[in-house]
Amino acid sequence: MSFSDQCTRSDPSEADSAALDREARAVLHTNDRGGFTVPSGTVYPFLWNWDSAFSALGWVHMDIDRAVTELETLFRGQWDDGMVPHIQFLGDAGGYFPAADMWQCPHDPPSSGITQPPVAASVMLALWQQGDDPAIRARLRALIAPALAWHDWFLDVRQDAASGAILTVHPWETGRDNSPDWDEPLAAVPVEGLPPYERYDDTHLDAAMRPGKHDYDRYVALLLHGRACQWDAPTIARTSPFRVADVGLTAMLARAHLDLARLADAADMPDIARRLRGDLPSLHRGLESLWNEDVAAYCARDLRTGQSSGRVTSASFLPLYGADLPPERVAPLVCHMKRMVTRARYLLPSLDPDDIDFEPLRYWRGPVWAVVNLMVADGLSRHDEPMLAARLHADTRALIAGSGFWEAFSPLDGSGTGGDCFGWTAALWLHWLSDSAGASRIEESRS
Ligand code: DGY
């Protein structure tokens, strides 16, 4: 099958696209808990940080007021130190581990004690560009200071001084929970004396799609470390048994920082815009520090050992989204992606299909994620790779049209994996993939 044949296969007809629009709207309504959108009612029954931000991109096509409310709820959970937590335990749903009583964070509303990829500012810019209603714009303007405080928290507490890269102290912060990027650093996390705990995720879903017990033990151990530090962020960053510089977090923060600067310009806040732009070189230096010449890709680096993961994951392509890369960085990434086209039916696998640990259905060890495809397609467009960008768009569309609004998809046969009725997948359909999405794609949010 040729490259272009693959691009157009199972593309939905106009009528199908309209039906999918209706279904996507219904998913967001089903997952709406009044001011915030759960990723998926059974598996993730609370507010998740980057899920919520991406859900706002879907709401904007139904009700811009509701879209802004989503972001306002997200920032209402912000801690005094600027961090925006990865989960806010809003509502009284059960069936999730680890719930608020496990985290024991001294915060109201109850939340986890770690963060997640800071994509909210990029979404704020996209919302700003949807119209010129002064009341909506005033509300978005009011979110600039909280977003800045969150970004500053990353720069103060999580930027590795030597390299400029952003470090994580828990795989959940990266959103790519069980990526093989974390295998070696996680293996070194001590788990002696761990109390017994009961998971629900592997009963809600096929356990073969979820992280294994070896990983979960270490996720819990890292949670307990944060708790022992009384959730003091500088102490955790200094003492965590898991300190890894992440390509994804660094790239998404770099892009969100730039998008916040663009938003500040548009909102007539030039001093903030100037200051934000001044931070960018250090984040770009951080990305460059993660380049692994041996595999010709950006890879996570264990800051405790200095070891690069040497894995090509979907995050390896996010620097295309986060920065303007020189040709000697773009060309090898494009080569990797073209090789993957010959190995996987659908782009972009979350792990290189040639990697020995590739598993097409297990969470971040192979499946395709729509939100990553959106960001990488944006990055490819801005680096003059329109064919590959179009391929990501077409594949994501075909996956949803063929299987529905799943959490993620097998790159081999397109089957859905993880939770169904998934909020951000529906949101991205409305914003990026539907026939009616038109010019409202996030990649066109560049000024
Ligand atoms: C989970 O529970 O699987 C989440 O990804 C943690 O954020």
Tab-separated table of C-alpha atoms and ligand atoms in Angstrom:
chain	number	residue	atom	x	y	z
A	1	MET	CA	0.000	0.000	0.000
A	2	SER	CA	1.402	3.366	-0.925
A	3	PHE	CA	1.768	6.253	1.515
A	4	SER	CA	-1.066	8.213	-0.077
A	5	ASP	CA	-3.405	5.172	-0.202
A	6	GLN	CA	-2.939	4.805	3.505
A	7	CYS	CA	-3.686	8.486	4.056
A	8	THR	CA	-7.169	8.314	2.648
A	9	ARG	CA	-8.374	4.872	3.681
A	10	SER	CA	-11.551	4.713	5.744
A	11	ASP	CA	-11.943	8.478	5.698
A	12	PRO	CA	-15.504	9.184	6.856
A	13	SER	CA	-18.033	10.546	4.382
A	14	GLU	CA	-19.617	13.930	4.994
A	15	ALA	CA	-22.656	12.256	6.534
A	16	ASP	CA	-20.482	10.110	8.796
A	17	SER	CA	-18.538	13.171	9.852
A	18	ALA	CA	-21.763	14.924	10.844
A	19	ALA	CA	-22.854	11.841	12.814
A	20	LEU	CA	-19.497	11.788	14.557
A	21	ASP	CA	-19.932	15.474	15.404
A	22	ARG	CA	-23.171	14.598	17.168
A	23	GLU	CA	-21.564	11.683	18.961
A	24	ALA	CA	-18.601	13.790	20.053
A	25	ARG	CA	-20.924	16.424	21.490
A	26	ALA	CA	-22.823	13.694	23.315
A	27	VAL	CA	-19.577	12.344	24.813
A	28	LEU	CA	-18.690	15.767	26.205
A	29	HIS	CA	-22.189	16.191	27.624
A	30	THR	CA	-22.052	12.715	29.174
A	31	ASN	CA	-18.711	13.515	30.797
A	32	ASP	CA	-19.769	16.985	31.944
A	33	ARG	CA	-19.954	17.178	35.719
A	34	GLY	CA	-20.984	20.824	35.832
A	35	GLY	CA	-18.007	23.102	35.235
A	36	PHE	CA	-15.538	20.342	34.474
A	37	THR	CA	-15.329	17.335	32.190
A	38	VAL	CA	-14.180	13.939	33.411
A	39	PRO	CA	-11.903	12.105	30.975
A	40	SER	CA	-14.087	8.983	31.205
A	41	GLY	CA	-16.772	8.329	33.815
A	42	THR	CA	-15.620	4.932	34.981
A	43	VAL	CA	-11.854	4.946	34.813
A	44	TYR	CA	-11.106	8.609	35.524
A	45	PRO	CA	-14.109	10.058	37.379
A	46	PHE	CA	-12.607	13.420	38.460
A	47	LEU	CA	-10.929	16.429	36.888
A	48	TRP	CA	-7.622	15.606	35.197
A	49	ASN	CA	-5.483	18.604	34.344
A	50	TRP	CA	-4.480	18.244	30.684
A	51	ASP	CA	-7.617	16.292	29.836
A	52	SER	CA	-9.659	19.219	31.058
A	53	ALA	CA	-7.668	21.715	29.014
A	54	PHE	CA	-8.080	19.665	25.829
A	55	SER	CA	-11.784	19.149	26.581
A	56	ALA	CA	-12.187	22.936	26.511
A	57	LEU	CA	-11.150	22.798	22.853
A	58	GLY	CA	-14.243	20.686	22.199
A	59	TRP	CA	-16.603	22.779	24.302
A	60	VAL	CA	-15.686	25.868	22.358
A	61	HIS	CA	-17.565	24.438	19.373
A	62	MET	CA	-20.767	24.178	21.409
A	63	ASP	CA	-20.548	26.868	24.036
A	64	ILE	CA	-17.543	29.148	24.476
A	65	ASP	CA	-18.766	30.192	27.900
A	66	ARG	CA	-18.613	26.534	29.012
A	67	ALA	CA	-15.150	26.190	27.477
A	68	VAL	CA	-13.810	29.094	29.524
A	69	THR	CA	-15.507	27.715	32.640
A	70	GLU	CA	-13.537	24.480	32.159
A	71	LEU	CA	-10.288	26.422	32.397
A	72	GLU	CA	-11.519	28.516	35.310
A	73	THR	CA	-12.331	25.321	37.224
A	74	LEU	CA	-8.893	23.966	36.393
A	75	PHE	CA	-7.179	27.048	37.794
A	76	ARG	CA	-9.435	27.152	40.841
A	77	GLY	CA	-7.505	24.093	41.982
A	78	GLN	CA	-4.173	25.934	41.817
A	79	TRP	CA	-1.990	25.697	44.899
A	80	ASP	CA	-0.537	28.762	46.634
A	81	ASP	CA	2.903	27.947	45.245
A	82	GLY	CA	1.538	28.095	41.671
A	83	MET	CA	1.302	24.384	40.935
A	84	VAL	CA	-1.865	23.199	39.215
A	85	PRO	CA	-2.445	19.613	40.349
A	86	HIS	CA	-2.914	16.699	38.005
A	87	ILE	CA	-6.198	15.578	39.608
A	88	GLN	CA	-8.823	17.579	41.468
A	89	PHE	CA	-11.137	15.265	43.367
A	90	LEU	CA	-14.305	17.195	42.592
A	91	GLY	CA	-17.589	15.417	43.211
A	92	ASP	CA	-18.042	12.233	45.164
A	93	ALA	CA	-17.248	9.494	42.652
A	94	GLY	CA	-15.719	6.268	43.951
A	95	GLY	CA	-13.839	3.479	42.256
A	96	TYR	CA	-10.564	5.328	41.740
A	97	PHE	CA	-7.202	4.648	43.298
A	98	PRO	CA	-5.318	6.585	44.588
A	99	ALA	CA	-8.107	8.879	45.804
A	100	ALA	CA	-7.833	12.025	47.947
A	101	ASP	CA	-7.462	10.095	51.215
A	102	MET	CA	-4.294	8.502	49.851
A	103	TRP	CA	-2.715	11.758	48.653
A	104	GLN	CA	-3.514	13.651	51.885
A	105	CYS	CA	-2.735	17.018	50.335
A	106	PRO	CA	-3.506	19.997	52.557
A	107	HIS	CA	-5.569	21.674	49.899
A	108	ASP	CA	-9.125	22.582	49.109
A	109	PRO	CA	-10.497	21.406	46.719
A	110	PRO	CA	-8.852	18.058	47.454
A	111	SER	CA	-6.228	17.213	44.870
A	112	SER	CA	-3.227	15.125	44.029
A	113	GLY	CA	0.184	16.576	44.919
A	114	ILE	CA	1.808	16.418	41.492
A	115	THR	CA	1.169	18.247	38.242
A	116	GLN	CA	0.620	17.383	34.564
A	117	PRO	CA	1.645	18.788	31.155
A	118	PRO	CA	0.965	22.545	31.122
A	119	VAL	CA	-1.079	22.808	27.937
A	120	ALA	CA	-3.742	25.158	29.373
A	121	ALA	CA	-2.114	28.384	28.130
A	122	SER	CA	-2.069	27.049	24.566
A	123	VAL	CA	-5.769	26.283	24.892
A	124	MET	CA	-6.411	29.758	26.329
A	125	LEU	CA	-4.836	31.275	23.221
A	126	ALA	CA	-6.953	29.050	20.961
A	127	LEU	CA	-10.088	30.183	22.824
A	128	TRP	CA	-9.092	33.838	22.597
A	129	GLN	CA	-8.857	33.451	18.829
A	130	GLN	CA	-12.367	32.010	18.561
A	131	GLY	CA	-14.102	35.371	18.748
A	132	ASP	CA	-13.980	38.850	20.165
A	133	ASP	CA	-16.683	38.793	22.820
A	134	PRO	CA	-15.328	41.265	25.419
A	135	ALA	CA	-16.762	39.313	28.374
A	136	ILE	CA	-15.080	36.069	27.238
A	137	ARG	CA	-11.838	37.896	26.597
A	138	ALA	CA	-11.944	39.501	30.043
A	139	ARG	CA	-12.276	36.056	31.619
A	140	LEU	CA	-9.397	34.694	29.561
A	141	ARG	CA	-7.312	37.733	30.441
A	142	ALA	CA	-7.933	36.981	34.127
A	143	LEU	CA	-6.401	33.529	33.637
A	144	ILE	CA	-3.077	34.891	32.346
A	145	ALA	CA	-1.698	35.556	35.848
A	146	PRO	CA	-2.564	32.065	37.192
A	147	ALA	CA	-1.107	30.441	34.075
A	148	LEU	CA	2.048	32.503	34.472
A	149	ALA	CA	2.303	31.488	38.131
A	150	TRP	CA	2.070	27.818	37.133
A	151	HIS	CA	4.743	28.209	34.464
A	152	ASP	CA	6.934	30.035	36.985
A	153	TRP	CA	6.491	27.150	39.377
A	154	PHE	CA	7.916	24.840	36.706
A	155	LEU	CA	10.826	27.202	36.084
A	156	ASP	CA	11.566	27.708	39.786
A	157	VAL	CA	11.118	24.200	41.098
A	158	ARG	CA	11.409	21.867	38.135
A	159	GLN	CA	13.905	23.334	35.712
A	160	ASP	CA	17.204	21.514	35.889
A	161	ALA	CA	19.704	24.326	36.402
A	162	ALA	CA	22.464	22.619	34.452
A	163	SER	CA	20.548	21.692	31.312
A	164	GLY	CA	17.405	23.834	31.287
A	165	ALA	CA	15.219	20.715	30.855
A	166	ILE	CA	12.070	20.234	32.938
A	167	LEU	CA	12.239	17.360	35.352
A	168	THR	CA	9.481	15.173	36.649
A	169	VAL	CA	9.243	13.406	39.989
A	170	HIS	CA	6.437	11.029	39.006
A	171	PRO	CA	5.591	9.339	35.681
A	172	TRP	CA	1.951	10.451	36.078
A	173	GLU	CA	3.095	14.051	35.702
A	174	THR	CA	4.230	13.429	32.164
A	175	GLY	CA	0.855	11.992	31.146
A	176	ARG	CA	2.774	9.051	29.646
A	177	ASP	CA	2.470	6.927	32.754
A	178	ASN	CA	4.059	3.638	31.721
A	179	SER	CA	6.284	4.784	28.887
A	180	PRO	CA	9.488	2.727	28.717
A	181	ASP	CA	11.227	6.082	29.169
A	182	TRP	CA	10.679	5.508	32.878
A	183	ASP	CA	11.578	1.803	33.091
A	184	GLU	CA	15.146	2.194	34.301
A	185	PRO	CA	14.677	5.172	36.600
A	186	LEU	CA	11.571	3.539	38.092
A	187	ALA	CA	13.409	0.276	38.717
A	188	ALA	CA	15.664	2.164	41.129
A	189	VAL	CA	12.756	3.453	43.242
A	190	PRO	CA	12.688	1.555	46.561
A	191	VAL	CA	9.406	-0.170	47.379
A	192	GLU	CA	10.252	-1.947	50.636
A	193	GLY	CA	7.555	-1.667	53.273
A	194	LEU	CA	4.868	-0.534	50.842
A	195	PRO	CA	1.415	-0.810	52.443
A	196	PRO	CA	-1.145	-3.007	50.677
A	197	TYR	CA	-3.351	-1.145	48.208
A	198	GLU	CA	-6.218	-1.964	45.889
A	199	ARG	CA	-6.348	-0.745	42.315
A	200	TYR	CA	-9.539	-0.330	40.316
A	201	ASP	CA	-8.170	0.558	36.887
A	202	ASP	CA	-7.297	-3.029	36.060
A	203	THR	CA	-10.786	-4.195	36.956
A	204	HIS	CA	-12.531	-1.417	34.988
A	205	LEU	CA	-10.343	-2.263	31.996
A	206	ASP	CA	-8.490	-5.250	30.609
A	207	ALA	CA	-5.325	-5.420	32.731
A	208	ALA	CA	-3.337	-6.046	29.547
A	209	MET	CA	-4.036	-2.431	28.584
A	210	ARG	CA	-2.776	-1.004	31.870
A	211	PRO	CA	0.559	-0.601	33.661
A	212	GLY	CA	1.647	-3.692	35.582
A	213	LYS	CA	2.059	-4.128	39.354
A	214	HIS	CA	5.810	-3.503	39.179
A	215	ASP	CA	5.061	0.014	37.900
A	216	TYR	CA	2.128	0.631	40.247
A	217	ASP	CA	4.187	-0.244	43.307
A	218	ARG	CA	6.614	2.453	42.305
A	219	TYR	CA	3.889	4.984	41.481
A	220	VAL	CA	2.573	4.458	45.018
A	221	ALA	CA	6.056	4.641	46.554
A	222	LEU	CA	6.615	8.004	44.829
A	223	LEU	CA	3.265	9.257	46.074
A	224	LEU	CA	4.255	8.269	49.597
A	225	HIS	CA	7.572	10.068	49.182
A	226	GLY	CA	5.689	13.276	48.328
A	227	ARG	CA	3.456	12.756	51.315
A	228	ALA	CA	6.484	12.260	53.587
A	229	CYS	CA	7.810	15.592	52.269
A	230	GLN	CA	4.449	17.143	53.201
A	231	TRP	CA	4.081	18.006	49.534
A	232	ASP	CA	6.767	20.662	49.711
A	233	ALA	CA	7.711	20.959	46.048
A	234	PRO	CA	11.381	22.045	46.407
A	235	THR	CA	12.015	19.232	48.904
A	236	ILE	CA	10.426	16.673	46.604
A	237	ALA	CA	12.377	17.916	43.581
A	238	ARG	CA	15.615	17.653	45.553
A	239	THR	CA	15.071	14.327	47.255
A	240	SER	CA	12.824	12.264	44.996
A	241	PRO	CA	14.134	8.802	44.101
A	242	PHE	CA	12.764	9.531	40.612
A	243	ARG	CA	14.164	12.610	38.883
A	244	VAL	CA	13.915	12.438	35.126
A	245	ALA	CA	14.196	15.206	32.546
A	246	ASP	CA	11.240	14.779	30.228
A	247	VAL	CA	11.129	15.760	26.558
A	248	GLY	CA	7.334	16.065	26.597
A	249	LEU	CA	7.063	18.367	29.622
A	250	THR	CA	9.913	20.557	28.370
A	251	ALA	CA	8.437	20.837	24.867
A	252	MET	CA	4.859	21.468	26.009
A	253	LEU	CA	5.974	24.090	28.544
A	254	ALA	CA	8.112	25.824	25.904
A	255	ARG	CA	5.148	25.988	23.538
A	256	ALA	CA	2.687	27.020	26.251
A	257	HIS	CA	5.104	29.739	27.371
A	258	LEU	CA	5.240	31.116	23.831
A	259	ASP	CA	1.463	30.845	23.480
A	260	LEU	CA	1.037	32.682	26.779
A	261	ALA	CA	3.318	35.427	25.460
A	262	ARG	CA	1.172	35.667	22.320
A	263	LEU	CA	-1.926	35.836	24.445
A	264	ALA	CA	-0.373	38.516	26.661
A	265	ASP	CA	0.428	40.526	23.515
A	266	ALA	CA	-3.146	40.178	22.322
A	267	ALA	CA	-4.462	41.126	25.762
A	268	ASP	CA	-2.270	44.221	25.817
A	269	MET	CA	0.090	43.014	28.535
A	270	PRO	CA	3.437	43.684	26.813
A	271	ASP	CA	5.594	43.444	29.938
A	272	ILE	CA	4.386	39.942	30.666
A	273	ALA	CA	4.839	38.953	27.019
A	274	ARG	CA	8.423	40.240	27.028
A	275	ARG	CA	9.263	38.449	30.233
A	276	LEU	CA	7.809	35.160	28.943
A	277	ARG	CA	9.777	35.380	25.710
A	278	GLY	CA	12.907	35.969	27.753
A	279	ASP	CA	12.507	32.543	29.379
A	280	LEU	CA	12.305	30.650	26.110
A	281	PRO	CA	16.039	30.236	25.331
A	282	SER	CA	16.599	28.257	28.530
A	283	LEU	CA	13.742	25.882	27.676
A	284	HIS	CA	15.074	25.460	24.151
A	285	ARG	CA	18.499	24.724	25.616
A	286	GLY	CA	16.773	22.135	27.807
A	287	LEU	CA	15.320	20.424	24.766
A	288	GLU	CA	18.664	20.401	23.023
A	289	SER	CA	20.245	18.779	26.096
A	290	LEU	CA	17.930	15.785	25.587
A	291	TRP	CA	19.102	15.072	22.044
A	292	ASN	CA	20.620	11.596	21.857
A	293	GLU	CA	23.028	11.461	18.947
A	294	ASP	CA	23.217	7.648	18.980
A	295	VAL	CA	19.523	7.193	18.265
A	296	ALA	CA	19.151	10.560	16.509
A	297	ALA	CA	16.161	11.568	18.619
A	298	TYR	CA	15.142	13.478	21.746
A	299	CYS	CA	14.995	11.081	24.704
A	300	ALA	CA	14.252	11.328	28.421
A	301	ARG	CA	17.289	11.545	30.711
A	302	ASP	CA	17.578	10.124	34.214
A	303	LEU	CA	19.069	13.011	36.198
A	304	ARG	CA	20.256	10.680	38.933
A	305	THR	CA	22.492	8.683	36.619
A	306	GLY	CA	22.821	10.970	33.595
A	307	GLN	CA	21.596	8.087	31.427
A	308	SER	CA	19.493	8.816	28.328
A	309	SER	CA	16.574	6.413	27.827
A	310	GLY	CA	17.636	5.871	24.207
A	311	ARG	CA	13.961	5.243	23.354
A	312	VAL	CA	12.113	6.773	20.450
A	313	THR	CA	8.656	7.539	21.810
A	314	SER	CA	5.886	9.842	20.624
A	315	ALA	CA	7.351	12.467	22.985
A	316	SER	CA	10.550	12.432	20.914
A	317	PHE	CA	8.603	14.366	18.262
A	318	LEU	CA	7.108	16.987	20.589
A	319	PRO	CA	10.117	19.339	20.274
A	320	LEU	CA	8.766	20.009	16.771
A	321	TYR	CA	5.739	21.485	18.561
A	322	GLY	CA	7.708	23.182	21.307
A	323	ALA	CA	10.422	25.011	19.393
A	324	ASP	CA	11.807	25.995	16.017
A	325	LEU	CA	14.327	23.253	15.401
A	326	PRO	CA	17.276	23.393	13.019
A	327	PRO	CA	17.252	21.137	9.932
A	328	GLU	CA	19.797	18.745	11.472
A	329	ARG	CA	17.259	17.944	14.197
A	330	VAL	CA	14.173	17.865	11.985
A	331	ALA	CA	15.565	15.529	9.310
A	332	PRO	CA	16.322	12.566	11.623
A	333	LEU	CA	12.898	12.915	13.283
A	334	VAL	CA	11.235	12.831	9.888
A	335	CYS	CA	13.294	9.733	9.042
A	336	HIS	CA	12.076	7.996	12.203
A	337	MET	CA	8.496	8.824	11.362
A	338	LYS	CA	8.816	7.597	7.786
A	339	ARG	CA	10.253	4.335	9.096
A	340	MET	CA	7.283	4.014	11.454
A	341	VAL	CA	4.930	4.408	8.502
A	342	THR	CA	6.266	1.088	7.244
A	343	ARG	CA	5.794	-0.612	10.626
A	344	ALA	CA	2.452	0.706	11.838
A	345	ARG	CA	-0.792	1.163	10.012
A	346	TYR	CA	-1.624	4.278	12.033
A	347	LEU	CA	0.659	7.044	13.248
A	348	LEU	CA	1.880	7.986	15.802
A	349	PRO	CA	2.678	4.979	18.015
A	350	SER	CA	3.597	6.062	21.529
A	351	LEU	CA	6.605	3.768	21.308
A	352	ASP	CA	8.690	2.942	18.264
A	353	PRO	CA	7.259	-0.335	16.843
A	354	ASP	CA	10.870	-1.490	16.404
A	355	ASP	CA	11.472	-1.160	20.138
A	356	ILE	CA	11.663	-4.507	21.922
A	357	ASP	CA	9.109	-3.288	24.494
A	358	PHE	CA	6.488	-2.219	21.945
A	359	GLU	CA	2.971	-3.397	22.915
A	360	PRO	CA	0.187	-2.134	20.638
A	361	LEU	CA	-2.548	-2.055	23.303
A	362	ARG	CA	-0.748	-1.225	26.541
A	363	TYR	CA	-1.311	2.443	27.334
A	364	TRP	CA	1.877	4.411	26.546
A	365	ARG	CA	3.914	1.476	25.276
A	366	GLY	CA	2.503	1.546	21.746
A	367	PRO	CA	-1.034	2.943	21.365
A	368	VAL	CA	-1.766	6.101	19.380
A	369	TRP	CA	-3.094	9.113	21.327
A	370	ALA	CA	-5.104	11.784	19.539
A	371	VAL	CA	-3.763	14.660	21.643
A	372	VAL	CA	-0.168	13.792	20.860
A	373	ASN	CA	-1.046	13.555	17.187
A	374	LEU	CA	-2.559	17.043	17.304
A	375	MET	CA	0.580	18.542	18.806
A	376	VAL	CA	3.011	16.653	16.593
A	377	ALA	CA	0.988	17.514	13.469
A	378	ASP	CA	1.203	21.151	14.507
A	379	GLY	CA	4.959	20.765	14.923
A	380	LEU	CA	5.339	19.125	11.527
A	381	SER	CA	3.344	21.919	9.868
A	382	ARG	CA	5.520	24.578	11.402
A	383	HIS	CA	8.608	22.727	10.171
A	384	ASP	CA	7.342	22.497	6.583
A	385	GLU	CA	6.417	18.834	6.649
A	386	PRO	CA	2.823	19.110	5.406
A	387	MET	CA	2.603	15.532	4.107
A	388	LEU	CA	3.397	13.970	7.458
A	389	ALA	CA	1.173	16.485	9.243
A	390	ALA	CA	-1.666	15.515	6.896
A	391	ARG	CA	-0.933	11.865	7.526
A	392	LEU	CA	-1.317	12.340	11.290
A	393	HIS	CA	-4.563	14.198	10.739
A	394	ALA	CA	-5.917	11.530	8.374
A	395	ASP	CA	-4.879	8.662	10.634
A	396	THR	CA	-6.436	10.201	13.734
A	397	ARG	CA	-9.638	10.826	11.802
A	398	ALA	CA	-9.692	7.285	10.448
A	399	LEU	CA	-9.065	5.818	13.916
A	400	ILE	CA	-12.026	7.640	15.440
A	401	ALA	CA	-14.270	7.038	12.425
A	402	GLY	CA	-13.356	3.346	12.468
A	403	SER	CA	-13.435	2.609	16.200
A	404	GLY	CA	-15.057	5.472	18.123
A	405	PHE	CA	-14.039	7.819	20.916
A	406	TRP	CA	-11.510	5.676	22.718
A	407	GLU	CA	-8.781	6.745	25.054
A	408	ALA	CA	-6.158	5.471	22.594
A	409	PHE	CA	-5.863	3.114	19.616
A	410	SER	CA	-3.741	0.248	18.421
A	411	PRO	CA	-1.322	1.538	15.778
A	412	LEU	CA	-1.479	-1.890	14.128
A	413	ASP	CA	-5.191	-2.500	13.589
A	414	GLY	CA	-6.848	0.686	14.871
A	415	SER	CA	-8.826	-1.011	17.625
A	416	GLY	CA	-9.709	1.090	20.655
A	417	THR	CA	-7.795	0.663	23.909
A	418	GLY	CA	-8.239	2.009	27.457
A	419	GLY	CA	-11.434	3.834	28.394
A	420	ASP	CA	-14.238	4.538	25.930
A	421	CYS	CA	-16.500	7.575	25.712
A	422	PHE	CA	-13.324	9.574	26.149
A	423	GLY	CA	-13.523	13.329	26.595
A	424	TRP	CA	-10.410	14.617	24.895
A	425	THR	CA	-10.809	12.295	21.936
A	426	ALA	CA	-14.302	13.726	21.393
A	427	ALA	CA	-13.007	17.266	21.876
A	428	LEU	CA	-10.282	16.784	19.312
A	429	TRP	CA	-12.781	15.410	16.847
A	430	LEU	CA	-14.772	18.630	17.093
A	431	HIS	CA	-11.783	20.924	17.091
A	432	TRP	CA	-9.356	19.336	14.683
A	433	LEU	CA	-10.768	16.404	12.766
A	434	SER	CA	-14.418	16.906	11.856
A	435	ASP	CA	-15.366	18.290	8.439
A	436	SER	CA	-16.791	21.218	10.353
A	437	ALA	CA	-13.562	21.873	12.269
A	438	GLY	CA	-12.442	23.989	9.307
A	439	ALA	CA	-9.929	26.619	10.194
A	440	SER	CA	-10.190	26.170	13.928
A	441	ARG	CA	-7.285	23.789	14.276
A	442	ILE	CA	-4.836	24.406	17.044
A	443	GLU	CA	-1.959	24.528	14.558
A	444	GLU	CA	-3.556	27.614	13.079
A	445	SER	CA	-3.480	29.293	16.448
A	446	ARG	CA	-0.025	30.637	15.649
A	447	SER	CA	0.131	34.384	15.406
B	1	DGY	C1	-4.228	6.879	36.124
B	1	DGY	O1	-4.843	6.756	37.172
B	1	DGY	O2	-4.022	5.981	35.307
B	1	DGY	C2	-3.769	8.207	35.764
B	1	DGY	O3	-3.121	8.233	34.539
B	1	DGY	C3	-2.943	8.833	36.804
B	1	DGY	O4	-3.002	10.151	36.490
